XYZ file of C-alpha atoms in Angstrom:
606
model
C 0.000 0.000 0.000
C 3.128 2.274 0.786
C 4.350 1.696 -2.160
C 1.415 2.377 -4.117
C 0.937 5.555 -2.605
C 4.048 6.940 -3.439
C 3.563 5.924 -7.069
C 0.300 7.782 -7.088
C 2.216 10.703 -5.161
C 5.035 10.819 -8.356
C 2.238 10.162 -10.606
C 0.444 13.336 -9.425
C 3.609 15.708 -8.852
C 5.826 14.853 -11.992
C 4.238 13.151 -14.560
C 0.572 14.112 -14.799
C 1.722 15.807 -18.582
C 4.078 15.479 -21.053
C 5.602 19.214 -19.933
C 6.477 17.659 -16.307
C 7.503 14.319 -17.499
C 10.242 15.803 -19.844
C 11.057 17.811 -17.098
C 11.313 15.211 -14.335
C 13.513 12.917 -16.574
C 15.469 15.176 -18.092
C 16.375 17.760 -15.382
C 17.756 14.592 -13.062
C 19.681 13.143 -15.861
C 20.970 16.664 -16.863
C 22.354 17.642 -13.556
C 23.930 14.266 -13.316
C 25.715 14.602 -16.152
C 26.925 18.135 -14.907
C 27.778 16.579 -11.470
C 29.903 13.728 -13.623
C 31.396 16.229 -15.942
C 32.087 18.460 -13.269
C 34.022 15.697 -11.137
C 36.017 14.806 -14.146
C 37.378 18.086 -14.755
C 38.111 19.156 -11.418
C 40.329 15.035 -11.257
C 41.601 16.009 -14.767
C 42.847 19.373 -13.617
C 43.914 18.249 -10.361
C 46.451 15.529 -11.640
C 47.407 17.852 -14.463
C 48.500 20.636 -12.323
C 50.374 18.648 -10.042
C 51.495 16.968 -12.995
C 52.708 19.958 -14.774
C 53.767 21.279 -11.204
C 56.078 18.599 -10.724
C 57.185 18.561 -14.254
C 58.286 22.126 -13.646
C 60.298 21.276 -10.909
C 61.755 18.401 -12.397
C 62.850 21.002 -15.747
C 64.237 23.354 -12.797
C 66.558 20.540 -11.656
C 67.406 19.385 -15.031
C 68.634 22.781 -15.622
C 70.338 23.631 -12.590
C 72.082 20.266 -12.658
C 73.445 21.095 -15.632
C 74.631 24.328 -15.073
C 76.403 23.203 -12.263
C 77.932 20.061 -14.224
C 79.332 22.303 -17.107
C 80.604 24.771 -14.287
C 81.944 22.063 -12.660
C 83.363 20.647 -15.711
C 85.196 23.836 -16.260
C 86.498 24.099 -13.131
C 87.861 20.098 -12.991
C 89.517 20.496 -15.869
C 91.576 23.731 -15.004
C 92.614 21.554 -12.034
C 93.988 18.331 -14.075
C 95.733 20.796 -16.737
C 97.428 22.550 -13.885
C 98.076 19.052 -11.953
C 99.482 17.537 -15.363
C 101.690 20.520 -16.005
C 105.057 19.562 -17.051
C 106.215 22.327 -15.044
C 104.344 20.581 -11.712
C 106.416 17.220 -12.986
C 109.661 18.785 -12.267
C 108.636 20.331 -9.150
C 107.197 16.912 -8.126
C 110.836 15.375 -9.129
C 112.952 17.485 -7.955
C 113.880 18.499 -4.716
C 112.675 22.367 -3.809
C 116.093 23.912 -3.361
C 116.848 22.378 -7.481
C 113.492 24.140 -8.810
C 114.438 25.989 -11.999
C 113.461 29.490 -11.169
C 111.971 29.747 -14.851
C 109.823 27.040 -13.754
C 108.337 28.608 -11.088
C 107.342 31.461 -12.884
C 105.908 29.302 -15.698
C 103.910 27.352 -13.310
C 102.945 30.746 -11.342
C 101.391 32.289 -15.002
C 99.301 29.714 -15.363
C 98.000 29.730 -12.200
C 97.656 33.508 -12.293
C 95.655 32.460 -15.981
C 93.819 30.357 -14.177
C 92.745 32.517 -11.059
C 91.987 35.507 -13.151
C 89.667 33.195 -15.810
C 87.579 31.641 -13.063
C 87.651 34.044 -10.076
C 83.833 34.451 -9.952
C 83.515 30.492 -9.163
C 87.488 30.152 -7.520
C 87.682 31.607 -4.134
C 91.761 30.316 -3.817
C 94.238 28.153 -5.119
C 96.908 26.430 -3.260
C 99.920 24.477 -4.396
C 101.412 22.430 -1.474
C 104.029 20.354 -2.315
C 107.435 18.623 0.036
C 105.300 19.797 3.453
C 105.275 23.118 2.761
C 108.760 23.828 1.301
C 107.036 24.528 -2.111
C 104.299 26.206 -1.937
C 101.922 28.666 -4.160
C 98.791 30.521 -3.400
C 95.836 32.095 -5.090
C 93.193 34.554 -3.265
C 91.842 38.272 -3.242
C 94.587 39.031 -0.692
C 92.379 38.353 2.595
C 94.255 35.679 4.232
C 97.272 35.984 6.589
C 98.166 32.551 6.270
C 97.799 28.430 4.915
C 97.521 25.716 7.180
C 97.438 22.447 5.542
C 98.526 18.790 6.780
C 99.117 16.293 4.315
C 98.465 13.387 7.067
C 95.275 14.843 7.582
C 93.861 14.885 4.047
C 95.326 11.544 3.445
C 93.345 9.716 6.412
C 90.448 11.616 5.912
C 89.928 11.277 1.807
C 91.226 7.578 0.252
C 89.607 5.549 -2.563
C 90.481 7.666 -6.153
C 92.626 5.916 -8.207
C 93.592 8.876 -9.482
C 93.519 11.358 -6.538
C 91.275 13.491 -7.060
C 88.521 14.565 -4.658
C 85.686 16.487 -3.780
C 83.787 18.340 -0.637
C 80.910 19.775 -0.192
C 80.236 23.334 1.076
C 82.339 23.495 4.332
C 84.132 26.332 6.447
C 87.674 26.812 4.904
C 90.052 24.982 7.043
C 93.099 25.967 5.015
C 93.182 29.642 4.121
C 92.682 31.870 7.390
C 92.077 35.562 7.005
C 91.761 38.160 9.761
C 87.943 37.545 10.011
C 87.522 35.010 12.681
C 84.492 32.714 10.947
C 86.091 30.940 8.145
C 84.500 31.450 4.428
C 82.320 28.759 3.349
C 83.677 26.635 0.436
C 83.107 23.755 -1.901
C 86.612 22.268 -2.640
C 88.067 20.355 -5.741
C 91.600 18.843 -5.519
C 93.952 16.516 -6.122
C 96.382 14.781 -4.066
C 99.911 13.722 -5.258
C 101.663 11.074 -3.849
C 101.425 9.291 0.225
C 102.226 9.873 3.014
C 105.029 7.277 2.719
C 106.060 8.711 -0.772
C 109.235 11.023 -0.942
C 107.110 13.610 -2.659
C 103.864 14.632 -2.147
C 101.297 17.560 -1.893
C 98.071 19.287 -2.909
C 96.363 20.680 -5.823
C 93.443 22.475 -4.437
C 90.752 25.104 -5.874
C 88.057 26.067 -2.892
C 85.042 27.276 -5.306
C 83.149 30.044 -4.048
C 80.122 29.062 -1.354
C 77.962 32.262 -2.418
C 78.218 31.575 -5.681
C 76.341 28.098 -5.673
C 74.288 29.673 -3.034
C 73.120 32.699 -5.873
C 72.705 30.059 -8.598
C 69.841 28.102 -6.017
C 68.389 31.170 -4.622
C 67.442 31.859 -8.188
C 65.177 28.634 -8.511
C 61.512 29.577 -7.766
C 60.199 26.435 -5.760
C 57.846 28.359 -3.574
C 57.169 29.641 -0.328
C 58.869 26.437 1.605
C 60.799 24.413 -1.485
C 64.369 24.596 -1.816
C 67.255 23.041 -3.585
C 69.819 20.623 -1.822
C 73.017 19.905 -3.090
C 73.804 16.361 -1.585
C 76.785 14.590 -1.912
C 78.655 11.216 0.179
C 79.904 13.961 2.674
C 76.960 15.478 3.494
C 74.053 18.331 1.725
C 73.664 21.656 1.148
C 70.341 23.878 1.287
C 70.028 26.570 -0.980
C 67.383 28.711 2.223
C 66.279 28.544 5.460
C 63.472 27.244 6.060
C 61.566 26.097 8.883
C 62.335 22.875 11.044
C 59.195 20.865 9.700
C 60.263 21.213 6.195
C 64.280 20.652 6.391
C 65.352 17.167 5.126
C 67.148 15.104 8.014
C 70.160 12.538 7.621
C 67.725 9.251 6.803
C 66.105 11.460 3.530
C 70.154 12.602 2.720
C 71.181 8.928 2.668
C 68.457 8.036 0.896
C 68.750 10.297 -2.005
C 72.929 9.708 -1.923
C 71.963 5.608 -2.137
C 69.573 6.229 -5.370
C 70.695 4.124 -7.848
C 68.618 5.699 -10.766
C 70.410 9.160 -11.753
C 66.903 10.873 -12.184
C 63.710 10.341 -10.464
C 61.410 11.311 -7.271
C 60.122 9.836 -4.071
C 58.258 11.422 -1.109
C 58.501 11.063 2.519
C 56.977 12.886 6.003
C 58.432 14.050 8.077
C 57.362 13.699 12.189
C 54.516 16.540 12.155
C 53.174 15.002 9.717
C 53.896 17.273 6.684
C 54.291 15.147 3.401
C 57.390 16.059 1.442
C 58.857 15.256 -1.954
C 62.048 15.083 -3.214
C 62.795 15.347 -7.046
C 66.370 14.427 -7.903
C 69.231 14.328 -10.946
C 72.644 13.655 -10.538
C 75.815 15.074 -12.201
C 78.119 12.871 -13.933
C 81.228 14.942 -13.063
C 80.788 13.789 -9.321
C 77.788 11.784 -8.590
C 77.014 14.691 -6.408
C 72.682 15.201 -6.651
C 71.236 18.487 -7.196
C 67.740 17.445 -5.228
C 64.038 19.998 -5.250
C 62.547 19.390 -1.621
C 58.842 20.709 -1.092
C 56.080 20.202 0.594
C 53.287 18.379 -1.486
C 50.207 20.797 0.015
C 51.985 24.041 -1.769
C 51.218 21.692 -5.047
C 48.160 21.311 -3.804
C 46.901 24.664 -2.987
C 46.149 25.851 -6.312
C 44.042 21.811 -6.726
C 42.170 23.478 -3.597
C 41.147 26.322 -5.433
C 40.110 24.874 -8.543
C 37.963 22.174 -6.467
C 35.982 25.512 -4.400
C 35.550 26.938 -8.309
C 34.286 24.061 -9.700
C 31.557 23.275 -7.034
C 30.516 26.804 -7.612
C 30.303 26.268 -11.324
C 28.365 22.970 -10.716
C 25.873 24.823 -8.531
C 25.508 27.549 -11.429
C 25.198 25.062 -14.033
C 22.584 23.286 -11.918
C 20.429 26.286 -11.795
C 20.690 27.371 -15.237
C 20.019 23.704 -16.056
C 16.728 24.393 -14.213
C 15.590 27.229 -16.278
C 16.840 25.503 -19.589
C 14.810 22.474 -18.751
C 11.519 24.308 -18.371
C 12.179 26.603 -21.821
C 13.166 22.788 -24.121
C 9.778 21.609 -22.270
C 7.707 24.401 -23.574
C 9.045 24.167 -26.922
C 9.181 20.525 -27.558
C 5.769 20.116 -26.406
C 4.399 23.095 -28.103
C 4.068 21.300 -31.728
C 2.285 17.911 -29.562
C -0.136 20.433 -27.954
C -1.034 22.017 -31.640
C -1.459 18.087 -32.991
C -3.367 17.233 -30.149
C -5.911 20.490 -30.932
C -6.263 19.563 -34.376
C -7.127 15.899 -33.485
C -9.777 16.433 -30.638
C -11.401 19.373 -34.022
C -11.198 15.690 -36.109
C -12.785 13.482 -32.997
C -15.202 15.874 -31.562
C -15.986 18.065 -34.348
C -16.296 15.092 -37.277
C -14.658 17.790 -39.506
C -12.062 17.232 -42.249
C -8.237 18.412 -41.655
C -8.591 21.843 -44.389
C -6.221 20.788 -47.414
C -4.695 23.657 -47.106
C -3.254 23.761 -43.486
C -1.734 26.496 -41.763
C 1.695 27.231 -41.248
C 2.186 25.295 -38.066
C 0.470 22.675 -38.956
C 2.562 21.760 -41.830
C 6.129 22.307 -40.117
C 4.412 19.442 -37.653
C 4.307 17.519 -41.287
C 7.744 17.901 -41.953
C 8.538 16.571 -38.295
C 6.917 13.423 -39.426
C 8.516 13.259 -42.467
C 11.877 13.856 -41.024
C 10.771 11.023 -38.036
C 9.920 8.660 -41.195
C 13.065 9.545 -42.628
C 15.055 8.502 -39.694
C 12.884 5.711 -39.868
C 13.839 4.108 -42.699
C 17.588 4.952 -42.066
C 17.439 2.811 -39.077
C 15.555 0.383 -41.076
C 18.351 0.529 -43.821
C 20.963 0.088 -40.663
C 18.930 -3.238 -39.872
C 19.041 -4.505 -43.280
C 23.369 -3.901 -43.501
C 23.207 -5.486 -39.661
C 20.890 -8.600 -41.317
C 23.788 -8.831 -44.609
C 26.972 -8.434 -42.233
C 25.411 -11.358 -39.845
C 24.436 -13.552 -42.880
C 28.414 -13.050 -43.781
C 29.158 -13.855 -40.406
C 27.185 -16.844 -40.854
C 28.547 -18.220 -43.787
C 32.268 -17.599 -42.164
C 31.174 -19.828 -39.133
C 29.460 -22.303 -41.795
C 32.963 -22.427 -43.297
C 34.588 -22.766 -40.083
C 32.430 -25.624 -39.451
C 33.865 -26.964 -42.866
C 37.399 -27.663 -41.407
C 36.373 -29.101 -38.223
C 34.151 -31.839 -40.617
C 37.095 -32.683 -42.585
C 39.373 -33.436 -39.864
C 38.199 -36.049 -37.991
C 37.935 -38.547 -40.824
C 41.807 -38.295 -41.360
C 42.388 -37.938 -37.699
C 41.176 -41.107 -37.102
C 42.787 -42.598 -39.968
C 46.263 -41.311 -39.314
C 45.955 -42.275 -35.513
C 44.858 -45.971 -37.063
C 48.023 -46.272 -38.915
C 50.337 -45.231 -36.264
C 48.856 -47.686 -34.265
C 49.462 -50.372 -36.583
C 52.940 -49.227 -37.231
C 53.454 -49.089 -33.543
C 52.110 -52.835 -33.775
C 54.713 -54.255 -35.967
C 57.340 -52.083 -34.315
C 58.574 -49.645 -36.771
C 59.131 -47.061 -33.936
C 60.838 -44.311 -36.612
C 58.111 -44.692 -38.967
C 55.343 -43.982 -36.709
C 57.296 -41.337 -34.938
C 58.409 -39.531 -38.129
C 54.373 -39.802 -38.872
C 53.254 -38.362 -35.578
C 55.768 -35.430 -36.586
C 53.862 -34.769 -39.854
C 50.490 -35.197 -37.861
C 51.608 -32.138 -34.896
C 53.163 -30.230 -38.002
C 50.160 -30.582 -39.967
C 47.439 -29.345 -36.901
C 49.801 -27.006 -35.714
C 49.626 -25.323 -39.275
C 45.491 -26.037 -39.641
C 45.400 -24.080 -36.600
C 47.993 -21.468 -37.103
C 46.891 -19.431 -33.803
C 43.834 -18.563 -35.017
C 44.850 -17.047 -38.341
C 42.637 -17.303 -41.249
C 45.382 -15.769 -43.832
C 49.197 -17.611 -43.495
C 52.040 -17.656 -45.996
C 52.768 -19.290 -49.280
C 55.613 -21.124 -47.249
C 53.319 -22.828 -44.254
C 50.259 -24.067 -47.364
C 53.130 -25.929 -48.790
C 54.480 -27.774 -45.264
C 51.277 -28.550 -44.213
C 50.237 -29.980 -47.460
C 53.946 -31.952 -47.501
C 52.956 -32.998 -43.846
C 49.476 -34.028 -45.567
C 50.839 -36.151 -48.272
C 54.153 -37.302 -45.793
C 51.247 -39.046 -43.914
C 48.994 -40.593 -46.809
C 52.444 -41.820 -48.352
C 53.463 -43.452 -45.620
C 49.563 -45.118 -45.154
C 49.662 -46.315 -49.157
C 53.194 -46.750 -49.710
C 54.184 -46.825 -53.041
C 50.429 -45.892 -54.788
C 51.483 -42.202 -55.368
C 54.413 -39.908 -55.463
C 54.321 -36.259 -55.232
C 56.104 -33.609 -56.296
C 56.282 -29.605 -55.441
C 57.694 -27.301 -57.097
C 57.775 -23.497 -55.568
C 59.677 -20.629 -57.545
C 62.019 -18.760 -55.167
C 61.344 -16.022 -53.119
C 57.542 -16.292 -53.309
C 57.010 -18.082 -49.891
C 56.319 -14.762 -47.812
C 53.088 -14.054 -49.714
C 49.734 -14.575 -47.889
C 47.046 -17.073 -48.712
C 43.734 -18.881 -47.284
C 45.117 -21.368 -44.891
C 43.442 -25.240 -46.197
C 43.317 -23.966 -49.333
C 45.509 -26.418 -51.411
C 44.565 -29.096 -48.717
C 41.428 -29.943 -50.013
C 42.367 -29.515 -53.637
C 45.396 -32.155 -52.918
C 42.718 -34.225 -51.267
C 40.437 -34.394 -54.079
C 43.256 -35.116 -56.645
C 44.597 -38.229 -54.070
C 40.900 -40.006 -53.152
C 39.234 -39.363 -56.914
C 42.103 -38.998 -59.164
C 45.285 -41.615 -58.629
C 43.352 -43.861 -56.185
C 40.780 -44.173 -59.025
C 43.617 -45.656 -61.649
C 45.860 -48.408 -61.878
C 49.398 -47.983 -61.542
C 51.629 -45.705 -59.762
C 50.068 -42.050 -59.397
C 51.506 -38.619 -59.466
C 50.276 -35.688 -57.663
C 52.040 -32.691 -58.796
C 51.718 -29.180 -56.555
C 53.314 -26.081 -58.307
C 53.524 -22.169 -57.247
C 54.550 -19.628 -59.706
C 54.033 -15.746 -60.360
C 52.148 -13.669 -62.961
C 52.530 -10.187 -62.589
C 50.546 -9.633 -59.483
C 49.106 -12.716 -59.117
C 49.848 -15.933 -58.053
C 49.123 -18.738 -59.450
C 48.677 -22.482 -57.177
C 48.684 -25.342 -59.413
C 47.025 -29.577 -58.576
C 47.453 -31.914 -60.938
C 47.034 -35.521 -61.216
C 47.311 -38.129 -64.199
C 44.456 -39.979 -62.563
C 41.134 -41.046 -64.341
C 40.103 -37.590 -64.719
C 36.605 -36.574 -65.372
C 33.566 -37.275 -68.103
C 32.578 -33.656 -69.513
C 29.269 -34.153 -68.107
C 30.464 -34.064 -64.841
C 32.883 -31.515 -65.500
C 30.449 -29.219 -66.863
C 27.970 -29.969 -63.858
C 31.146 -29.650 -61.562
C 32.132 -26.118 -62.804
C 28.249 -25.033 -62.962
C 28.092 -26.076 -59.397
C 30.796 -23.901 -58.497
C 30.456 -20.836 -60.146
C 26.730 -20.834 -60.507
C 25.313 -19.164 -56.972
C 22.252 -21.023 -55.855
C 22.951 -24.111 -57.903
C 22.920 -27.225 -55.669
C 25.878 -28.930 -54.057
C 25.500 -32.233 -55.369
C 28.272 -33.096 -57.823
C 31.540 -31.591 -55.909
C 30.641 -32.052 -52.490
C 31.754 -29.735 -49.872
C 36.131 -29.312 -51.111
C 35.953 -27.361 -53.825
C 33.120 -25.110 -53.070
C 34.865 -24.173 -50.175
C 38.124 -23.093 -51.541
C 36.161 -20.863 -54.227
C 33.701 -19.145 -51.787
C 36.570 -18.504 -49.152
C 38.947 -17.427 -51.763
C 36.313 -15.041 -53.226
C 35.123 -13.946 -49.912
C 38.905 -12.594 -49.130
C 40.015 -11.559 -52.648
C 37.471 -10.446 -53.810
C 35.292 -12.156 -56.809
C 38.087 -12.004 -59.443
C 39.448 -14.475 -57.918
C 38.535 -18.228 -57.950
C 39.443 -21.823 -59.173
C 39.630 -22.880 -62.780
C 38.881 -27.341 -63.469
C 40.489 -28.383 -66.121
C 40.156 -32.149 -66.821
C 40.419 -35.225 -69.665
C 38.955 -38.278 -69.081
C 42.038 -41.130 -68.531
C 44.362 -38.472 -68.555
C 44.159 -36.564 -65.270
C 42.854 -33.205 -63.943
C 44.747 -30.102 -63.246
C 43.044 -27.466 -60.851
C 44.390 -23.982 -60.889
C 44.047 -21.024 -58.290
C 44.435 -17.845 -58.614
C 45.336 -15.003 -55.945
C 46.412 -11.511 -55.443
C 50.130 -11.098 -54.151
C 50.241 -9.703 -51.063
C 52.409 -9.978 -48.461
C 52.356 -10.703 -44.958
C 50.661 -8.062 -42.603
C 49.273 -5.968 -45.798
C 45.827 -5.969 -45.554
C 43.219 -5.392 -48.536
C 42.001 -2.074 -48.948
């Protein structure tokens, strides 16, 4: 009864016309499809600004990573020319108090070059070689004086093959001035010889802190992103920022244990703020120019779209509303006009005036249009009727190969039994071969079209098998002109054609028979050749044969189900140009010939 009442309730309220049932269906369905529309832009928005966010960031890194590299670059390779100077050989060799003065001021130009080139990355220079008896130094004239241990470096840095070494921004432990904090640095060198060596020293460049420092600063990540510079011995921030956002020791060793040389991950930190970290590394060092920020700055703008787009939906609802109501008038206004006219005809008995008015006859061509659709759906129908009746005849065919296969199935299986039987072992096994080669080719994955090269094994696995079931009955021969193996064709196509010369062409005739299978090109075509010098067959039944085939409609009765097949399927695929052609002479044999279009593998017909 509930139930019933609220049907007569909606009944009542929303549809008691044909104004308020448009409007009850189509105003839900409308504001749905707002609501869905709405969601999918805001998701689609969301993920593509934090998308194109990130992919910002990421380009930021890129760049500054490289910019550092080829500064870097520049700067390493000042230090191995000056550490591969002939000029540092000899000092290297000899002992200080045997230094060719020329020398020294050879080796002193080029570190004056070198200073002078670079001195808005190179801070200071130092050349430290036999403890301090030789000894060189490059700076803007700040420092008093150079402390440097050899010892001490050795401990602390081991593991280059070649010496050289680098440290991330420290305080200057070397070069003291008459400030009492200590310049921050970043510091490239190389160290020549051991501690146990009779000579050995320092090459050292200390690189500017502020300069790396202006180079971050310049990178726009936001109110709390920064760039790190991490490295084995520890990271550098480009700001300060606050505690919740800084990245602690497990994040640094992290990032330094990445194996891939680009990429991102995200972590949180204790109070909960989610942070990522988007990474590339430099070559030149393996040191990793990292952006750190936190994932709700990304997310603010995602915020802002979500707050507009629920306003939006909200508009959209209401204007939906009004829309509604208008499309209702008008859609109904034609109905209400018919529906006058008819209760003139019903209550009035009077004629529609051959001459109707204005409206009346844009209402006709409504119906005409609606007939028009009409029969274009009908039309659709009829192509949907043809393409299933196509369908149809493809599974009829289908059907075809599965009724030819069990008869030789069972036949096959029967002689490899009896071989078995009498103990010829190779025989049957070289016959099961032929029988897994010849399925495995019938079934071909599914493939209706295969190549030139796979017809002819499976019909050489075909005949393989019915030679070794009638021994020396028949012999076969197939002949294939080079290269024309790749081309495509209608997989048990020359099957059943083989088939019908072998069963009613040499079985039919005394003496040994001859199957012969050719492939040869004309032009564009192809042309697939059977022929037997069995009985052959009485023009009657050749004529009836061919009529059979090439006749549509005609009854089945004289070929059986072979022949027809191969036709139909090879006109089906290549189109009706295409077909078989019988010739025969009675006691001489019969030859059948097929013709195809050369295509190759993976073309497909227009």
């Amino acid at each position: 009864m509930q139930l019933k009442k609220w049907k007569a309730f909606i009944q009542k309220h929303f549809f008691f016309s044909f104004k308020s049932t448009i409007i009850s269906l189509y105003l839900p369905v409308m504001i749905l499809f707002i609501a869905i529309m709405g969601g999918v832009s805001y998701f689609l928005a969301a993920d593509q600004i934090k998308e194109n966010a990130y992919k910002n960031i990421d380009d930021t890194v890129f760049q500054t990573t490289g910019y550092l590299e080829n500064r870097f670059t520049d700067v390493f390779e000042q230090l191995v020319s000056l550490a591969n100077d002939p000029t540092m050989n000899a000092i290297i060799a000899n002992d200080p108090d045997d230094i060719d003065p020329k020398d020294y001021i050879s080796f002193n130009n080029h570190l004056n070059q070198i200073f002078i080139n670079y001195n808005s990355m190179i801070e200071a220079i130092l050349v430290d070689m036999h403890d301090g008896k030789f000894q060189l130094t490059k700076n803007d004239g700040q420092t008093n004086f150079v402390r440097f241990q050899f010892e001490e470096y050795a401990q602390k840095f081991t593991g280059s093959k070649e010496g050289y070494y680098w440290r991330n921004l420290h305080a200057d432990d070397i070069f003291y001035g008459t400030n009492s904090e200590p310049n921050n640095v970043i510091s490239v060198f190389k160290l020549v010889g051991t501690a146990q060596s009779k000579a050995h020293g320092i090459v050292l460049f200390n690189l500017r802190g502020d300069y790396f420092e202006r180079i971050f600063n310049e990178s726009l990540l936001g109110e709390n992103g920064y760039l790190a510079l991490i490295s084995e011995d520890g990271s550098v921030l480009s700001k300060q920022v606050e505690e919740e956002y800084i990245i602690d020791e497990t994040v640094v060793q992290y990032a330094q244990r990445a194996d891939a040389e680009r990429g991102q991950f995200e972590f949180q930190k204790p109070g909960g703020k989610e942070m990522v970290v988007i990474y590339d590394t430099m070559e030149l060092n393996n040191w990793k120019v990292a952006a750190v920020f936190p994932q709700e700055d990304v997310l603010q703008k995602v915020n802002y779209i979500k707050y507009v787009t629920i306003t939006l939906i909200l508009c959209l609802m209401i204007v939906a509303v009004a829309i509604s109501n208008v499309f209702a008038r008008y859609i109904t206004g034609p109905i209400r006009s018919l529906v006058q006219n008819m209760k003139l005809v019903n209550e009035q008995n009077i004629a529609i005036p051959t001459e109707p008015s204005e409206h009346v006859m844009k209402e006709m061509k409504i119906l005409n249009h609606g007939m028009e659709e009409m029969m274009q759906k009908l039309n659709k129908l009829i192509e949907q009727v043809k393409v299933e009746q196509e369908e149809k005849r493809r599974l009829e065919y289908a059907i075809l190969y599965a009724q030819i296969t069990p008869h030789f199935l069972y036949n096959t299986l029967y002689s490899i039994k009896s071989l078995s039987d009498m103990g010829m072992n190779e025989e049957a096994s070289a016959m099961i071969s032929a029988l897994s080669n010849f399925f495995r080719i019938s079934i071909s994955k599914g493939r209706e079209l295969i190549t030139v090269a796979e017809e002819i094994e499976h019909i050489r696995s075909y005949l393989f098998i019915q030679e070794m079931r009638y021994g020396d009955d028949f012999s076969y021969e197939i002949q294939i002109d080079e290269g024309l193996g790749h081309y495509q064709i209608m997989k048990l196509t020359l099957q059943p054609l083989v088939e019908n010369a072998l069963y009613h062409g040499v079985k039919q005739t005394r003496g040994e028979g001859k199957i012969l299978v050719s492939v040869r090109e004309e032009k564009e075509q192809l042309i697939l050749s059977v022929q037997d010098n069995g009985k052959g067959i009485p023009p009657e039944k050749l004529a009836a044969i061919r009529r059979e085939i090439y006749q549509k409609g005609s009854e089945k009765q004289t070929t059986g189900i072979g022949l027809n097949s191969v036709h139909e399927r090879i006109g089906l695929h290549f189109g009706l140009d295409y077909g078989l052609i019988i010739e025969s002479e009675e006691g001489k044999g019969t030859a059948i010939t097929l013709t195809i279009p050369k295509r190759e593998q993976g073309v497909r017909r227009a």
